[in-house]
Amino acid sequence: MQRYFVPRDNWRDDRVIITGEDAKHILRVMRMQDGDQIICSDNGGRTSLCEIVELGGNIVEVQVVKDVETQAEMPVFVTIAQGLPKGDKLEYIVQKGTELGAVSFFPFAADRSVVKWDEKKAVKKQERLEKIAKEAAEQSHRSRVPEIQKPGSFSDLLKMAEQYNIKIVAFEEEAKQRESSRFASVLNSASREDSILCVIGPEGGISEKEAISLREHGFVLCGLGPRILRTETAPLYMLSAISYHFELKG
Amino acid sequence: MQRYFVPRDNWRDDRVIITGEDAKHILRVMRMQDGDQIICSDNGGRTSLCEIVELGGNIVEVQVVKDVETQAEMPVFVTIAQGLPKGDKLEYIVQKGTELGAVSFFPFAADRSVVKWDEKKAVKKQERLEKIAKEAAEQSHRSRVPEIQKPGSFSDLLKMAEQYNIKIVAFEEEAKQRESSRFASVLNSASREDSILCVIGPEGGISEKEAISLREHGFVLCGLGPRILRTETAPLYMLSAISYHFELKG
């Protein structure tokens, strides 16, 4: 069944008003009618089966039939701090990372980032990433849309890291040296509700200087297996492994 | 250092002859000279540090300096049987799946596959997938290029499955029913050197009919966590979890 995230403000008890893109999608793309059903989430924990009671112009009004339990969120809160990669890789990381359960994305300008975040295009770019995250969250049946944070510097990353009790860095050099136990050890030391910060470098990985500084700030440098992963593959590996560890391994 | 897979036939003891695309790449793209070093793999277990001793026309001749130990292959042999997906998703799955350690890919026409494998374009398409696998294997420092199998039918899949001792299907319905223990149980029951066949449906997943038939043929239907993954994300999740289970968890 089609799912939509509707801002909390558009909920009045058991009535939900849908406007904008989502209303257009319901009316023009799905061609829905009175009585058709959809799932609405308020991005704050409430997810409800709803029935269309009124549509007109670009507004759709739905009535909650019943609240539904959805537990599609990870038991730990994973933020992906991604060194700015080339091209549209960031969009790809946000889409796949949302499917795989990340709650937040923080792009940062790393030593080896060749692209710079264009301040002129920053707002448009952020909106685009937020749209990708919303759609991926709807498609993967999540009850929460991940946050896209404003891109920052390496020192912004260090500041932000203070809020996290578990801090991991994917470090290629460790992989080359066959480091293979730290990632699992860290996950074993974590408990439900923990906030985990995963740092991934851009193409070429994080620099030696960044690695030293991150270690000094309490990050654990981890290898992700013997194969060298691309910058856009490493976050997916980390999220999949974290899901397997906490959601499947039991 | 740049890596190239060179067919066994081009090795004569400690001399290796590089031709074709790779020679062009060394000469025109990398602009290498006598004495420059590269890594050559014979795709059969031998990987060597080599030095360029002669170049001319479209041929590069290198001398083995020393054989190097590379252990970048998974301790288990994972084949990804992928229900034919739309667009260029198959190329994407082959590229990322190679980085993540798959040894073979088998595309099959599933009940819900909307695209058909165009026999006219089949050869070109297969060559393209093989090129993507070779480049991804070089980039991720693997000692083996995964095999791209000729696409087949669902019954071809069942025939092929007889050679595998561990058979897993990603099944969305199980995920929706919160099935969360089988995937880990199967991996716990597996040992090194085992051959694992992972079946992933196309968009919309495998059909009820296919699920029943697969179960009858000894496949284990597994959920991959509470979020619904896209067809191109599921194989990456499975490979990452298998790597984490066998290569990192220890």
Tab-separated table of C-alpha atoms in Angstrom, chain A residues 68-241:
chain	number	residue	atom	x	y	z
A	68	VAL	CA	-0.645	0.476	12.838
A	69	GLU	CA	2.406	-0.744	14.680
A	70	THR	CA	5.532	-0.401	12.600
A	71	GLN	CA	8.883	-1.289	14.027
A	72	ALA	CA	11.128	-0.747	11.026
A	73	GLU	CA	13.718	1.399	12.813
A	74	MET	CA	17.118	0.140	13.919
A	75	PRO	CA	17.583	-0.501	17.637
A	76	VAL	CA	20.669	1.742	17.442
A	77	PHE	CA	20.846	5.222	15.920
A	78	VAL	CA	23.407	5.348	13.130
A	79	THR	CA	24.723	8.593	11.644
A	80	ILE	CA	26.760	8.402	8.440
A	81	ALA	CA	29.437	11.111	8.272
A	82	GLN	CA	30.537	11.007	4.664
A	83	GLY	CA	33.595	12.737	3.231
A	84	LEU	CA	32.219	14.668	0.228
A	85	PRO	CA	32.448	12.274	-2.750
A	86	LYS	CA	32.423	13.047	-6.476
A	87	GLY	CA	29.403	13.269	-8.765
A	88	ASP	CA	26.024	12.052	-7.549
A	89	LYS	CA	27.447	9.504	-5.132
A	90	LEU	CA	26.082	11.417	-2.147
A	91	GLU	CA	22.528	11.043	-3.502
A	92	TYR	CA	23.140	7.359	-3.931
A	93	ILE	CA	24.521	7.010	-0.388
A	94	VAL	CA	21.496	8.835	1.059
A	95	GLN	CA	19.028	6.671	-0.868
A	96	LYS	CA	20.636	3.329	-0.018
A	97	GLY	CA	21.661	4.412	3.473
A	98	THR	CA	18.027	5.339	4.207
A	99	GLU	CA	16.827	1.910	3.058
A	100	LEU	CA	19.467	0.381	5.318
A	101	GLY	CA	18.336	2.307	8.404
A	102	ALA	CA	20.584	5.347	8.949
A	103	VAL	CA	18.916	8.133	11.000
A	104	SER	CA	21.170	10.985	9.893
A	105	PHE	CA	23.689	11.974	7.235
A	106	PHE	CA	26.489	14.502	7.720
A	107	PRO	CA	28.585	15.321	4.631
A	108	PHE	CA	31.947	16.860	5.489
A	109	ALA	CA	34.833	18.378	3.508
A	110	ALA	CA	37.661	15.865	3.955
A	111	ASP	CA	41.362	16.371	3.129
A	112	ARG	CA	40.932	14.246	0.011
A	113	SER	CA	37.547	15.620	-1.087
A	114	VAL	CA	38.111	16.982	-4.590
A	115	VAL	CA	34.629	18.497	-4.880
A	116	LYS	CA	33.703	21.505	-2.776
A	117	TRP	CA	30.170	22.092	-1.495
A	118	ASP	CA	28.879	24.901	-3.724
A	119	GLU	CA	27.259	27.367	-1.272
A	120	LYS	CA	25.129	28.867	-4.069
A	121	LYS	CA	23.585	25.492	-4.844
A	122	ALA	CA	23.644	24.333	-1.215
A	123	VAL	CA	19.949	24.897	-0.456
A	124	LYS	CA	18.714	23.193	-3.652
A	125	LYS	CA	21.141	20.318	-3.080
A	126	GLN	CA	20.002	19.805	0.509
A	127	GLU	CA	16.328	19.867	-0.554
A	128	ARG	CA	17.074	17.276	-3.207
A	129	LEU	CA	18.799	14.998	-0.686
A	130	GLU	CA	15.862	15.419	1.727
A	131	LYS	CA	13.432	14.428	-1.043
A	132	ILE	CA	15.514	11.331	-1.829
A	133	ALA	CA	15.584	10.391	1.880
A	134	LYS	CA	11.803	10.869	2.238
A	135	GLU	CA	11.015	8.727	-0.796
A	136	ALA	CA	13.452	5.991	0.237
A	137	ALA	CA	11.977	6.008	3.765
A	138	GLU	CA	8.464	5.633	2.329
A	139	GLN	CA	9.509	2.831	-0.007
A	140	SER	CA	11.377	0.903	2.692
A	141	HIS	CA	8.415	1.296	5.110
A	142	ARG	CA	10.321	3.264	7.698
A	143	SER	CA	8.516	5.311	10.336
A	144	ARG	CA	11.182	8.004	10.298
A	145	VAL	CA	12.825	10.110	7.605
A	146	PRO	CA	16.580	10.458	8.187
A	147	GLU	CA	17.945	13.934	8.773
A	148	ILE	CA	20.209	15.508	6.147
A	149	GLN	CA	22.605	17.750	8.056
A	150	LYS	CA	24.183	20.847	6.577
A	151	PRO	CA	27.638	19.897	5.278
A	152	GLY	CA	30.510	20.955	7.504
A	153	SER	CA	34.245	20.923	8.007
A	154	PHE	CA	36.397	18.268	9.646
A	155	SER	CA	36.400	20.288	12.878
A	156	ASP	CA	32.577	20.470	12.721
A	157	LEU	CA	32.700	16.685	12.565
A	158	LEU	CA	34.884	16.526	15.677
A	159	LYS	CA	32.511	18.899	17.517
A	160	MET	CA	29.477	16.868	16.488
A	161	ALA	CA	31.177	13.625	17.514
A	162	GLU	CA	31.071	14.655	21.182
A	163	GLN	CA	27.365	13.706	21.289
A	164	TYR	CA	28.058	10.102	20.259
A	165	ASN	CA	28.999	7.298	22.605
A	166	ILE	CA	30.254	5.060	19.792
A	167	LYS	CA	32.520	6.402	17.042
A	168	ILE	CA	33.837	4.325	14.149
A	169	VAL	CA	36.001	5.186	11.144
A	170	ALA	CA	36.355	3.022	8.043
A	171	PHE	CA	40.114	3.077	7.476
A	172	GLU	CA	41.569	1.461	4.373
A	173	GLU	CA	45.062	1.207	5.834
A	174	GLU	CA	43.690	-0.964	8.627
A	175	ALA	CA	42.021	-3.164	6.028
A	176	LYS	CA	45.323	-3.520	4.161
A	177	GLN	CA	46.973	-4.502	7.446
A	178	ARG	CA	44.236	-7.110	7.865
A	179	GLU	CA	42.675	-5.437	10.892
A	180	SER	CA	39.551	-7.512	11.244
A	181	SER	CA	38.321	-7.525	14.817
A	182	ARG	CA	37.663	-3.937	15.900
A	183	PHE	CA	34.390	-3.302	14.060
A	184	ALA	CA	32.768	-6.391	15.606
A	185	SER	CA	34.257	-5.618	19.041
A	186	VAL	CA	32.776	-2.139	18.956
A	187	LEU	CA	29.361	-3.484	17.949
A	188	ASN	CA	29.588	-6.086	20.718
A	189	SER	CA	30.252	-3.289	23.201
A	190	ALA	CA	27.215	-1.313	21.985
A	191	SER	CA	23.729	-1.659	23.391
A	192	ARG	CA	20.273	-0.801	22.088
A	193	GLU	CA	19.481	2.922	21.934
A	194	ASP	CA	23.168	3.748	21.526
A	195	SER	CA	24.100	6.436	19.020
A	196	ILE	CA	26.748	5.275	16.557
A	197	LEU	CA	28.737	7.657	14.367
A	198	CYS	CA	30.295	6.060	11.268
A	199	VAL	CA	32.886	8.124	9.413
A	200	ILE	CA	33.739	7.269	5.808
A	201	GLY	CA	36.366	9.103	3.766
A	202	PRO	CA	35.880	10.330	0.174
A	203	GLU	CA	37.625	8.689	-2.791
A	204	GLY	CA	41.103	7.785	-1.542
A	205	GLY	CA	39.845	7.495	2.051
A	206	ILE	CA	40.621	9.663	5.057
A	207	SER	CA	44.130	11.092	5.335
A	208	GLU	CA	46.791	9.980	7.809
A	209	LYS	CA	46.371	13.346	9.566
A	210	GLU	CA	42.606	12.924	9.874
A	211	ALA	CA	43.068	9.352	11.108
A	212	ILE	CA	45.403	10.462	13.905
A	213	SER	CA	43.071	13.278	14.934
A	214	LEU	CA	40.032	10.989	14.924
A	215	ARG	CA	41.842	8.422	17.041
A	216	GLU	CA	42.738	11.174	19.526
A	217	HIS	CA	39.038	12.042	19.686
A	218	GLY	CA	37.967	8.564	20.697
A	219	PHE	CA	37.197	7.076	17.275
A	220	VAL	CA	37.974	3.428	16.595
A	221	LEU	CA	39.732	2.859	13.250
A	222	CYS	CA	38.248	-0.249	11.642
A	223	GLY	CA	38.929	-2.413	8.630
A	224	LEU	CA	35.858	-3.616	6.746
A	225	GLY	CA	37.260	-6.860	5.425
A	226	PRO	CA	40.160	-7.566	3.069
A	227	ARG	CA	38.634	-6.018	-0.063
A	228	ILE	CA	39.057	-2.308	-0.731
A	229	LEU	CA	35.567	-0.773	-0.848
A	230	ARG	CA	34.640	2.351	-2.795
A	231	THR	CA	33.615	5.380	-0.774
A	232	GLU	CA	29.933	4.840	-1.656
A	233	THR	CA	30.057	1.128	-0.762
A	234	ALA	CA	31.635	1.418	2.707
A	235	PRO	CA	28.608	3.075	4.403
A	236	LEU	CA	26.295	0.390	2.973
A	237	TYR	CA	28.598	-2.319	4.297
A	238	MET	CA	28.631	-0.717	7.759
A	239	LEU	CA	24.842	-0.270	7.885
A	240	SER	CA	24.194	-3.823	6.637
A	241	ALA	CA	26.605	-5.275	9.191
